[in-house]
């Protein structure tokens, strides 16, 4: 699947500009294919419901790489969370705002999040397949950016496809567009989470549903410590 890039011009494969190039071009096609897909994924719906229950009503949550459907943001909002969908692709955000008119969607890069972006620290972050468009080498930095955007005790839910690919490929959805495509192992996800200061609470996988691309799905749930030792020391008299 991975091959040498056929492009001689344009952004560096896997860069932020490359995510914009490839997702602006295929956002409409993706929306057509996946607008209602979450309804056929009971396992994922149950996990989102559990994530929302643990955080509690009104918790502020970021859906990173929300895509054009905005369906994960919508599912979390239906459970009473205060959700912001974030995506690098302006076309994805335009479409998400159209199909989920009551929700908040912003253009932005999950790799450069921090405590001051989008109104400050979040209680939770969900990444539903937002890691595949960037090189594997950016995994540690992305988890670190997520940690920086969360409050102490903040929770993280990551969904990704399992595998070893890392490079340029033809769009698996058949749009004809060249895309960047990276896959992960459970150990890679857990290692990046722990290096960024998260405690991994659950690492699981499931076989693909019949309607999905035939690759194993990985689920990581993690949380930040409620307070660092340094915070406690600073408060001591
Ligand atoms: C496979 S789609 C998943 C969309 C959505 N989460 C869903 O479940 O339908 C990946 C999305 O992640 C976005 N994305 C990739 N890298 C990103 C980054 N660094 N920052 C923000 N969004 C990113 C892409 O633009 C795309 O919309």
Coordinates of C-alpha atoms and ligand atoms in Angstrom, one line a residue:
X1 CA 0.0 0.0 0.0
X2 CA 2.8 2.4 0.9
X3 CA 4.7 3.7 -2.1
X4 CA 6.9 6.6 -3.3
X5 CA 5.1 9.9 -3.7
X6 CA 3.9 10.6 -7.2
X7 CA 3.8 14.4 -6.5
X8 CA 6.7 16.6 -7.5
X9 CA 5.1 19.8 -6.2
X10 CA 2.9 20.6 -3.2
X11 CA 3.4 20.3 0.6
X12 CA 5.6 17.8 2.3
X13 CA 3.8 14.5 2.7
X14 CA 2.3 14.3 6.2
X15 CA 2.8 18.0 7.0
X16 CA -0.1 20.1 8.3
X17 CA -0.4 21.7 4.8
X18 CA -0.6 18.2 3.3
X19 CA -3.5 17.3 5.7
X20 CA -5.3 20.4 4.4
X21 CA -4.6 19.5 0.8
X22 CA -5.8 15.9 1.1
X23 CA -8.8 16.4 3.4
X24 CA -10.1 19.5 1.6
X25 CA -10.2 17.4 -1.5
X26 CA -12.0 14.4 -0.1
X27 CA -14.1 15.8 2.7
X28 CA -17.3 15.8 0.6
X29 CA -16.8 12.2 -0.4
X30 CA -16.1 11.1 3.2
X31 CA -19.2 12.8 4.4
X32 CA -21.3 11.0 1.8
X33 CA -19.8 7.6 2.9
X34 CA -19.7 8.0 6.6
X35 CA -22.4 10.5 7.7
X36 CA -24.4 7.9 9.6
X37 CA -21.8 5.3 10.2
X38 CA -21.6 5.6 14.0
X39 CA -25.1 4.3 14.2
X40 CA -23.8 0.9 13.1
X41 CA -21.0 0.8 15.6
X42 CA -22.5 -0.2 19.0
X43 CA -19.0 -0.8 20.6
X44 CA -17.9 2.7 19.8
X45 CA -21.2 4.3 20.8
X46 CA -20.9 2.5 24.2
X47 CA -17.4 3.7 24.7
X48 CA -18.3 7.3 23.9
X49 CA -21.2 7.1 26.4
X50 CA -18.9 5.7 29.1
X51 CA -16.3 8.5 28.4
X52 CA -19.1 11.1 28.8
X53 CA -20.4 9.5 32.0
X54 CA -17.0 9.5 33.6
X55 CA -16.5 13.2 32.8
X56 CA -19.9 14.3 33.8
X57 CA -22.5 16.7 32.4
X58 CA -21.1 20.0 31.1
X59 CA -17.5 18.8 30.9
X60 CA -15.5 20.6 28.2
X61 CA -14.3 18.2 25.5
X62 CA -12.3 18.5 22.3
X63 CA -13.0 16.2 19.4
X64 CA -9.7 16.4 17.6
X65 CA -9.7 15.6 13.8
X66 CA -13.5 15.8 14.0
X67 CA -13.9 15.5 10.2
X68 CA -16.8 16.6 8.0
X69 CA -19.5 14.5 9.7
X70 CA -19.0 15.8 13.2
X71 CA -20.7 12.7 14.4
X72 CA -18.4 12.0 17.4
X73 CA -18.9 15.6 18.6
X74 CA -22.7 15.1 18.2
X75 CA -22.7 11.8 20.1
X76 CA -20.8 13.4 23.0
X77 CA -23.0 16.5 23.0
X78 CA -26.1 14.2 23.2
X79 CA -24.6 12.9 26.5
X80 CA -24.5 16.5 27.9
X81 CA -20.9 17.4 27.2
X82 CA -19.8 20.9 26.0
X83 CA -18.0 19.9 22.8
X84 CA -15.7 21.7 20.4
X85 CA -14.8 19.9 17.1
X86 CA -11.3 20.7 15.8
X87 CA -9.9 20.0 12.3
X88 CA -7.1 21.3 10.2
X89 CA -9.2 21.1 7.0
X90 CA -11.3 24.2 6.4
X91 CA -13.7 22.1 4.1
X92 CA -14.2 19.5 6.9
X93 CA -15.1 22.3 9.3
X94 CA -17.4 24.0 6.8
X95 CA -19.3 20.7 6.3
X96 CA -19.4 19.8 10.0
X97 CA -21.0 23.2 10.7
X98 CA -23.6 22.5 8.0
X99 CA -24.5 19.0 9.2
X100 CA -24.3 19.6 12.9
X101 CA -25.7 23.2 13.1
X102 CA -26.0 23.4 16.9
X103 CA -22.4 22.5 17.6
X104 CA -19.1 24.4 17.7
X105 CA -16.4 23.5 15.2
X106 CA -13.0 25.3 14.8
X107 CA -10.1 25.1 12.3
X108 CA -6.9 24.1 14.1
X109 CA -4.0 21.7 14.4
X110 CA -4.0 19.0 17.1
X111 CA -0.2 19.0 17.1
X112 CA 0.0 22.6 18.3
X113 CA -2.6 22.6 21.1
X114 CA -1.7 24.1 24.4
X115 CA -3.4 25.5 27.6
X116 CA -4.3 28.8 25.9
X117 CA -5.9 27.6 22.7
X118 CA -9.7 27.5 22.2
X119 CA -10.6 28.9 25.7
X120 CA -8.2 27.1 27.9
X121 CA -7.8 23.7 29.5
X122 CA -10.2 20.9 28.5
X123 CA -11.7 18.1 30.7
X124 CA -11.4 15.6 27.9
X125 CA -10.1 14.9 24.4
X126 CA -11.4 12.3 21.9
X127 CA -9.4 11.3 18.8
X128 CA -11.4 9.1 16.5
X129 CA -8.9 8.2 13.7
X130 CA -7.2 11.6 13.7
X131 CA -3.6 10.1 13.9
X132 CA -3.4 8.4 10.5
X133 CA -2.6 11.4 8.3
X134 CA 0.7 12.3 9.9
X135 CA 4.1 10.4 10.2
X136 CA 4.4 8.0 13.1
X137 CA 7.4 10.1 14.3
X138 CA 4.9 12.9 15.3
X139 CA 3.0 10.6 17.7
X140 CA 4.9 11.6 20.9
X141 CA 4.5 15.3 20.1
X142 CA 0.8 14.9 19.4
X143 CA 0.2 13.2 22.7
X144 CA 2.2 15.9 24.4
X145 CA 0.1 18.6 22.7
X146 CA -3.1 16.8 23.9
X147 CA -1.7 16.6 27.5
X148 CA -0.9 20.4 27.3
X149 CA -4.5 21.1 26.4
X150 CA -6.0 19.1 29.2
X151 CA -6.5 20.1 32.9
X152 CA -4.9 17.9 35.6
X153 CA -7.0 14.7 35.8
X154 CA -8.2 15.3 32.2
X155 CA -9.2 12.2 30.2
X156 CA -8.2 10.9 26.7
X157 CA -9.9 8.4 24.4
X158 CA -8.0 7.5 21.2
X159 CA -9.3 5.2 18.4
X160 CA -6.8 4.1 15.7
X161 CA -6.2 1.4 13.2
X162 CA -3.6 -1.2 13.9
X163 CA -0.7 -1.9 11.6
X164 CA 2.8 -0.9 10.5
X165 CA 2.3 1.4 7.4
X166 CA 3.9 4.8 7.5
X167 CA 4.2 6.7 4.2
X168 CA 2.4 7.9 1.1
X169 CA -0.5 5.8 -0.3
X170 CA -3.5 5.9 -2.6
X171 CA -6.6 7.0 -0.7
X172 CA -8.1 3.7 0.6
X173 CA -11.6 5.1 0.0
X174 CA -10.9 5.3 -3.7
X175 CA -11.0 9.1 -4.3
X176 CA -7.8 8.9 -6.4
X177 CA -6.1 11.3 -4.2
X178 CA -2.6 10.6 -2.8
X179 CA -2.7 10.6 1.0
X180 CA -0.3 10.1 4.0
X181 CA -1.2 6.9 5.8
X182 CA 0.2 5.8 9.2
X183 CA -0.9 2.9 11.3
X184 CA 0.0 2.0 14.9
X185 CA 0.5 -0.8 17.4
X186 CA -1.0 -0.8 20.9
X187 CA 2.5 -0.6 22.3
X188 CA 3.2 2.6 20.2
X189 CA 0.0 4.3 21.4
X190 CA 0.6 3.3 25.1
X191 CA 4.3 4.3 24.9
X192 CA 3.5 7.8 23.5
X193 CA 0.7 8.3 26.1
X194 CA 2.9 7.4 29.0
X195 CA 5.8 9.5 27.7
X196 CA 3.4 12.5 27.7
X197 CA 2.4 11.9 31.3
X198 CA -0.8 9.9 30.9
X199 CA -1.7 6.8 32.9
X200 CA -3.1 4.2 30.5
X201 CA -6.3 2.8 32.0
X202 CA -7.5 0.6 29.1
X203 CA -6.0 -0.7 25.9
X204 CA -8.2 -2.9 23.8
X205 CA -8.8 -3.9 20.2
X206 CA -11.7 -5.2 18.2
X207 CA -12.2 -6.8 14.8
X208 CA -13.6 -4.5 12.1
X209 CA -17.4 -4.4 11.5
X210 CA -18.5 -5.8 8.2
X211 CA -19.0 -2.3 6.8
X212 CA -15.5 -1.1 7.8
X213 CA -12.1 -1.3 6.1
X214 CA -10.7 -4.7 7.1
X215 CA -8.2 -3.7 9.8
X216 CA -8.1 -4.3 13.5
X217 CA -9.2 -1.2 15.7
X218 CA -7.3 0.0 18.7
X219 CA -8.8 1.8 21.7
X220 CA -6.7 3.6 24.3
X221 CA -8.2 5.3 27.4
X222 CA -5.9 7.3 29.6
X223 CA -5.9 10.1 32.1
X224 CA -3.5 12.7 33.5
X225 CA -2.6 12.7 37.2
X226 CA -5.0 14.9 39.2
X227 CA -2.1 17.1 40.4
X228 CA 1.6 16.9 39.8
X229 CA 4.0 16.5 42.8
X230 CA 5.3 20.0 41.8
X231 CA 1.8 21.5 42.1
X232 CA 1.4 20.1 45.6
X233 CA 4.9 21.4 46.6
X234 CA 4.1 24.9 45.3
X235 CA 1.0 25.0 47.5
X236 CA 2.8 23.9 50.6
X237 CA 3.4 26.7 53.2
Ligands
LIG1 C1 -10.2 9.7 9.1 S1 -10.8 11.3 9.4 C2 -11.7 11.1 10.9 C3 -12.8 12.1 11.1 C4 -13.7 11.9 12.3 N1 -13.0 11.9 13.5 C5 -14.6 10.7 12.1 O1 -14.5 9.8 13.0 O2 -15.3 10.6 11.2 C6 -9.3 12.2 10.0 C7 -9.6 13.6 10.3 O3 -8.5 14.1 11.0 C8 -8.1 15.4 10.6 N2 -6.7 15.7 11.0 C9 -5.6 15.0 10.6 N3 -4.5 15.5 11.1 C10 -4.9 16.6 11.9 C11 -4.3 17.5 12.7 N4 -3.0 17.5 12.9 N5 -5.1 18.4 13.4 C12 -6.4 18.5 13.2 N6 -7.1 17.6 12.4 C13 -6.4 16.7 11.8 C14 -8.3 15.3 9.1 O4 -8.5 16.6 8.5 C15 -9.6 14.5 9.0 O5 -10.7 15.3 9.0

